[in-house]
PDB file of C-alpha atoms and ligand atoms in Angstrom:
ATOM      1  CA  MET A   1     136.390  79.814  87.923  1.00  0.00           C
ATOM      2  CA  PHE A   2     136.162  75.633  86.737  1.00  0.00           C
ATOM      3  CA  THR A   3     139.563  74.148  88.096  1.00  0.00           C
ATOM      4  CA  GLU A   4     140.983  71.166  86.935  1.00  0.00           C
ATOM      5  CA  LYS A   5     140.100  69.543  90.137  1.00  0.00           C
ATOM      6  CA  MET A   6     136.319  69.903  89.253  1.00  0.00           C
ATOM      7  CA  GLU A   7     136.656  68.582  85.489  1.00  0.00           C
ATOM      8  CA  LYS A   8     138.555  65.699  86.707  1.00  0.00           C
ATOM      9  CA  ALA A   9     135.647  65.372  89.246  1.00  0.00           C
ATOM     10  CA  PHE A  10     132.523  65.978  86.502  1.00  0.00           C
ATOM     11  CA  ASN A  11     134.225  63.872  83.804  1.00  0.00           C
ATOM     12  CA  GLU A  12     134.625  61.217  86.525  1.00  0.00           C
ATOM     13  CA  GLN A  13     130.905  61.566  87.324  1.00  0.00           C
ATOM     14  CA  ILE A  14     130.029  61.432  83.639  1.00  0.00           C
ATOM     15  CA  LYS A  15     131.352  57.980  83.985  1.00  0.00           C
ATOM     16  CA  TRP A  16     129.108  56.860  86.679  1.00  0.00           C
ATOM     17  CA  GLU A  17     125.768  57.987  85.168  1.00  0.00           C
ATOM     18  CA  LEU A  18     126.475  55.905  81.817  1.00  0.00           C
ATOM     19  CA  TYR A  19     127.542  53.126  83.951  1.00  0.00           C
ATOM     20  CA  SER A  20     124.200  53.656  85.791  1.00  0.00           C
ATOM     21  CA  ALA A  21     122.525  54.002  82.259  1.00  0.00           C
ATOM     22  CA  TYR A  22     124.452  50.367  81.432  1.00  0.00           C
ATOM     23  CA  LEU A  23     123.723  48.973  84.779  1.00  0.00           C
ATOM     24  CA  TYR A  24     119.495  49.636  84.336  1.00  0.00           C
ATOM     25  CA  LEU A  25     119.783  48.085  80.534  1.00  0.00           C
ATOM     26  CA  SER A  26     121.881  45.225  82.254  1.00  0.00           C
ATOM     27  CA  MET A  27     119.081  45.035  84.431  1.00  0.00           C
ATOM     28  CA  ALA A  28     115.929  45.344  81.904  1.00  0.00           C
ATOM     29  CA  ALA A  29     117.695  42.398  80.065  1.00  0.00           C
ATOM     30  CA  TYR A  30     117.310  40.411  83.323  1.00  0.00           C
ATOM     31  CA  PHE A  31     113.639  41.331  84.031  1.00  0.00           C
ATOM     32  CA  ASP A  32     112.939  40.467  79.893  1.00  0.00           C
ATOM     33  CA  SER A  33     114.799  36.923  80.355  1.00  0.00           C
ATOM     34  CA  LEU A  34     112.121  36.823  82.933  1.00  0.00           C
ATOM     35  CA  ASN A  35     109.400  37.940  81.165  1.00  0.00           C
ATOM     36  CA  LEU A  36     108.580  40.766  83.253  1.00  0.00           C
ATOM     37  CA  PRO A  37     107.910  43.320  80.731  1.00  0.00           C
ATOM     38  CA  GLY A  38     106.661  46.281  82.761  1.00  0.00           C
ATOM     39  CA  PHE A  39     110.214  46.307  85.033  1.00  0.00           C
ATOM     40  CA  SER A  40     112.230  45.941  81.759  1.00  0.00           C
ATOM     41  CA  LYS A  41     110.337  48.822  80.278  1.00  0.00           C
ATOM     42  CA  TRP A  42     110.179  51.081  83.524  1.00  0.00           C
ATOM     43  CA  MET A  43     114.492  50.273  83.691  1.00  0.00           C
ATOM     44  CA  LYS A  44     114.654  50.822  80.252  1.00  0.00           C
ATOM     45  CA  ALA A  45     113.068  54.594  80.716  1.00  0.00           C
ATOM     46  CA  GLN A  46     115.381  54.999  83.834  1.00  0.00           C
ATOM     47  CA  ALA A  47     118.468  54.108  81.429  1.00  0.00           C
ATOM     48  CA  VAL A  48     117.199  57.198  79.228  1.00  0.00           C
ATOM     49  CA  GLU A  49     116.944  59.073  81.984  1.00  0.00           C
ATOM     50  CA  GLU A  50     120.596  58.455  83.358  1.00  0.00           C
ATOM     51  CA  THR A  51     121.950  59.063  79.893  1.00  0.00           C
ATOM     52  CA  MET A  52     120.585  62.647  79.566  1.00  0.00           C
ATOM     53  CA  HIS A  53     121.976  62.945  83.171  1.00  0.00           C
ATOM     54  CA  ALA A  54     125.844  62.119  81.807  1.00  0.00           C
ATOM     55  CA  MET A  55     124.616  64.783  78.836  1.00  0.00           C
ATOM     56  CA  LYS A  56     124.074  67.380  81.579  1.00  0.00           C
ATOM     57  CA  PHE A  57     127.232  66.799  83.142  1.00  0.00           C
ATOM     58  CA  TYR A  58     128.678  66.833  79.158  1.00  0.00           C
ATOM     59  CA  ASN A  59     126.783  70.141  78.131  1.00  0.00           C
ATOM     60  CA  PHE A  60     128.241  71.413  81.673  1.00  0.00           C
ATOM     61  CA  ILE A  61     131.647  71.202  80.857  1.00  0.00           C
ATOM     62  CA  ASN A  62     131.792  72.403  77.667  1.00  0.00           C
ATOM     63  CA  GLU A  63     130.188  75.476  78.799  1.00  0.00           C
ATOM     64  CA  ARG A  64     133.011  76.384  81.477  1.00  0.00           C
ATOM     65  CA  GLY A  65     135.611  76.272  79.129  1.00  0.00           C
ATOM     66  CA  GLY A  66     136.590  72.252  80.118  1.00  0.00           C
ATOM     67  CA  LYS A  67     137.025  69.373  78.151  1.00  0.00           C
ATOM     68  CA  VAL A  68     135.067  65.901  78.326  1.00  0.00           C
ATOM     69  CA  ASP A  69     137.161  63.792  78.557  1.00  0.00           C
ATOM     70  CA  LEU A  70     135.622  59.863  78.521  1.00  0.00           C
ATOM     71  CA  GLU A  71     136.646  57.018  81.032  1.00  0.00           C
ATOM     72  CA  ALA A  72     136.156  53.490  80.528  1.00  0.00           C
ATOM     73  CA  ILE A  73     132.728  51.902  81.626  1.00  0.00           C
ATOM     74  CA  ASP A  74     132.803  48.649  84.079  1.00  0.00           C
ATOM     75  CA  LYS A  75     130.568  45.958  83.159  1.00  0.00           C
ATOM     76  CA  PRO A  76     127.742  45.726  84.977  1.00  0.00           C
ATOM     77  CA  PRO A  77     126.587  42.549  86.781  1.00  0.00           C
ATOM     78  CA  THR A  78     124.307  40.965  84.654  1.00  0.00           C
ATOM     79  CA  GLU A  79     122.262  38.227  86.768  1.00  0.00           C
ATOM     80  CA  TRP A  80     120.411  38.782  90.481  1.00  0.00           C
ATOM     81  CA  GLU A  81     118.901  36.179  93.058  1.00  0.00           C
ATOM     82  CA  SER A  82     115.485  37.485  92.203  1.00  0.00           C
ATOM     83  CA  PRO A  83     113.402  40.806  90.913  1.00  0.00           C
ATOM     84  CA  LEU A  84     113.208  41.959  94.533  1.00  0.00           C
ATOM     85  CA  ALA A  85     117.178  41.359  94.727  1.00  0.00           C
ATOM     86  CA  VAL A  86     117.491  43.676  91.461  1.00  0.00           C
ATOM     87  CA  MET A  87     115.531  46.672  92.842  1.00  0.00           C
ATOM     88  CA  GLU A  88     118.203  46.556  96.482  1.00  0.00           C
ATOM     89  CA  TYR A  89     120.745  46.466  94.066  1.00  0.00           C
ATOM     90  CA  ALA A  90     119.562  49.686  92.309  1.00  0.00           C
ATOM     91  CA  LEU A  91     118.236  51.511  95.426  1.00  0.00           C
ATOM     92  CA  ASN A  92     121.793  50.927  96.979  1.00  0.00           C
ATOM     93  CA  HIS A  93     123.699  52.197  93.346  1.00  0.00           C
ATOM     94  CA  GLU A  94     121.228  55.488  93.763  1.00  0.00           C
ATOM     95  CA  LYS A  95     122.329  55.645  97.627  1.00  0.00           C
ATOM     96  CA  GLU A  96     126.232  55.577  95.983  1.00  0.00           C
ATOM     97  CA  VAL A  97     124.624  58.375  93.450  1.00  0.00           C
ATOM     98  CA  THR A  98     123.925  60.708  96.002  1.00  0.00           C
ATOM     99  CA  ARG A  99     126.972  60.497  98.323  1.00  0.00           C
ATOM    100  CA  ARG A 100     128.744  61.076  94.648  1.00  0.00           C
ATOM    101  CA  ILE A 101     126.767  64.166  93.804  1.00  0.00           C
ATOM    102  CA  ASN A 102     127.275  65.246  97.442  1.00  0.00           C
ATOM    103  CA  ASN A 103     131.163  64.935  97.763  1.00  0.00           C
ATOM    104  CA  LEU A 104     131.208  66.800  93.974  1.00  0.00           C
ATOM    105  CA  MET A 105     129.043  69.737  95.855  1.00  0.00           C
ATOM    106  CA  GLU A 106     131.141  69.876  99.034  1.00  0.00           C
ATOM    107  CA  LEU A 107     134.347  69.872  96.506  1.00  0.00           C
ATOM    108  CA  ALA A 108     132.166  72.696  94.615  1.00  0.00           C
ATOM    109  CA  GLN A 109     132.326  74.211  97.676  1.00  0.00           C
ATOM    110  CA  GLN A 110     135.540  73.921  98.579  1.00  0.00           C
ATOM    111  CA  GLU A 111     136.895  75.272  94.872  1.00  0.00           C
ATOM    112  CA  LYS A 112     134.699  78.631  95.576  1.00  0.00           C
ATOM    113  CA  ASP A 113     132.740  77.704  92.402  1.00  0.00           C
ATOM    114  CA  HIS A 114     129.551  79.054  92.662  1.00  0.00           C
ATOM    115  CA  ALA A 115     128.162  77.689  89.103  1.00  0.00           C
ATOM    116  CA  SER A 116     128.775  74.707  89.606  1.00  0.00           C
ATOM    117  CA  GLN A 117     127.148  74.666  92.945  1.00  0.00           C
ATOM    118  CA  ILE A 118     124.380  75.674  90.713  1.00  0.00           C
ATOM    119  CA  PHE A 119     124.357  73.304  88.663  1.00  0.00           C
ATOM    120  CA  LEU A 120     124.537  70.519  91.353  1.00  0.00           C
ATOM    121  CA  GLN A 121     121.403  71.627  93.050  1.00  0.00           C
ATOM    122  CA  TRP A 122     119.434  70.197  90.505  1.00  0.00           C
ATOM    123  CA  PHE A 123     120.979  66.645  90.862  1.00  0.00           C
ATOM    124  CA  ILE A 124     120.897  66.586  94.542  1.00  0.00           C
ATOM    125  CA  THR A 125     116.907  67.497  94.007  1.00  0.00           C
ATOM    126  CA  GLU A 126     116.766  64.846  91.341  1.00  0.00           C
ATOM    127  CA  GLN A 127     118.895  62.302  93.943  1.00  0.00           C
ATOM    128  CA  VAL A 128     115.804  62.776  96.784  1.00  0.00           C
ATOM    129  CA  GLU A 129     113.121  61.487  93.701  1.00  0.00           C
ATOM    130  CA  GLU A 130     115.562  58.852  92.299  1.00  0.00           C
ATOM    131  CA  GLU A 131     116.125  57.107  96.122  1.00  0.00           C
ATOM    132  CA  ASP A 132     112.227  57.806  96.662  1.00  0.00           C
ATOM    133  CA  SER A 133     111.193  56.076  93.376  1.00  0.00           C
ATOM    134  CA  PHE A 134     113.249  52.759  94.028  1.00  0.00           C
ATOM    135  CA  GLY A 135     112.559  52.851  97.840  1.00  0.00           C
ATOM    136  CA  SER A 136     109.054  52.484  97.130  1.00  0.00           C
ATOM    137  CA  ILE A 137     109.070  49.548  94.705  1.00  0.00           C
ATOM    138  CA  VAL A 138     111.349  47.738  96.850  1.00  0.00           C
ATOM    139  CA  ALA A 139     109.042  48.833  99.807  1.00  0.00           C
ATOM    140  CA  GLN A 140     106.195  47.502  97.726  1.00  0.00           C
ATOM    141  CA  MET A 141     107.939  44.200  96.748  1.00  0.00           C
ATOM    142  CA  ARG A 142     109.526  43.589 100.620  1.00  0.00           C
ATOM    143  CA  LEU A 143     105.744  43.233 101.592  1.00  0.00           C
ATOM    144  CA  VAL A 144     104.493  41.422  99.007  1.00  0.00           C
ATOM    145  CA  LYS A 145     107.233  38.991  99.593  1.00  0.00           C
ATOM    146  CA  ASP A 146     107.609  36.002  97.152  1.00  0.00           C
ATOM    147  CA  SER A 147     103.598  35.887  95.869  1.00  0.00           C
ATOM    148  CA  PRO A 148     103.865  35.942  92.233  1.00  0.00           C
ATOM    149  CA  GLU A 149     100.157  37.612  91.693  1.00  0.00           C
ATOM    150  CA  ALA A 150     102.070  40.655  93.581  1.00  0.00           C
ATOM    151  CA  LEU A 151     104.803  40.675  91.082  1.00  0.00           C
ATOM    152  CA  PHE A 152     102.007  40.304  87.823  1.00  0.00           C
ATOM    153  CA  MET A 153     100.661  43.307  89.177  1.00  0.00           C
ATOM    154  CA  ILE A 154     103.730  45.256  90.047  1.00  0.00           C
ATOM    155  CA  ASP A 155     104.901  44.642  86.117  1.00  0.00           C
ATOM    156  CA  ARG A 156     101.801  45.702  84.822  1.00  0.00           C
ATOM    157  CA  GLU A 157     101.899  49.419  87.448  1.00  0.00           C
ATOM    158  CA  LEU A 158     105.844  49.413  86.310  1.00  0.00           C
ATOM    159  CA  ALA A 159     104.264  48.720  82.991  1.00  0.00           C
ATOM    160  CA  SER A 160     102.824  52.563  82.697  1.00  0.00           C
ATOM    161  CA  ARG A 161     106.306  54.519  83.024  1.00  0.00           C
ATOM    162  CA  ASN A 162     106.497  56.000  79.556  1.00  0.00           C
ATOM    163  CA  ILE A 163     110.392  56.222  77.894  1.00  0.00           C
ATOM    164  CA  ASP A 164     110.621  60.194  78.337  1.00  0.00           C
ATOM    165  CA  PHE A 165     112.901  61.165  76.012  1.00  0.00           C
ATOM    166  CA  THR A 166     112.314  65.085  76.025  1.00  0.00           C
ATOM    167  CA  GLY A 167     115.383  65.580  79.055  1.00  0.00           C
ATOM    168  CA  LEU A 168     117.967  64.041  76.638  1.00  0.00           C
ATOM    169  CA  THR A 169     116.286  65.324  73.582  1.00  0.00           C
ATOM    170  CA  GLN A 170     117.292  68.917  75.248  1.00  0.00           C
ATOM    171  CA  GLU A 171     120.758  67.908  76.450  1.00  0.00           C
ATOM    172  CA  VAL A 172     121.625  66.613  72.804  1.00  0.00           C
ATOM    173  CA  GLN A 173     120.580  69.372  70.650  1.00  0.00           C
TER     174      GLN A 173
HETATM  175 FE1  FEO B   1     121.469  60.035  87.740  1.00  0.00          FE
HETATM  176 FE2  FEO B   1     119.721  57.579  88.833  1.00  0.00          FE
HETATM  177  O1  FEO B   1     121.431  59.187  89.275  1.00  0.00           O
END
């Protein structure tokens, strides 16, 4: 059974996923202002992915007979000290998202809501990937410290990430 508590918590998570999209778009704008198009493209791709995550929750709430209730999204930060500071901020943000997904799983267990537990398993796996991808970039950047040449190379590497709309398209059909 999809309880009111679960519905409220899932609606709250829609807000978090959309805030994540907003945050990453703000980071993309910061990178654009520094003329780092690869970092910017990577963040835009991430923002699309976060919107897809929000839509997964949106669809699941509807499928369970609940009601989607959108909440206000906070303004994200717009300035950081350095590109490294941005990626560290993003990594910490993903850790917070992981904590929230784990809390949702615990709630679904308490509510004996098996369908929600199965649904949330996808997000638990996804969060491992998310922390790993942000963590790898942070590790690389810490290694090269303030070298502009290395930053330029990382920027070129990040530019190879495609903005993949497939998942989002599937969720909005
Ligand atoms: Fe939707 Fe990056 O977590």
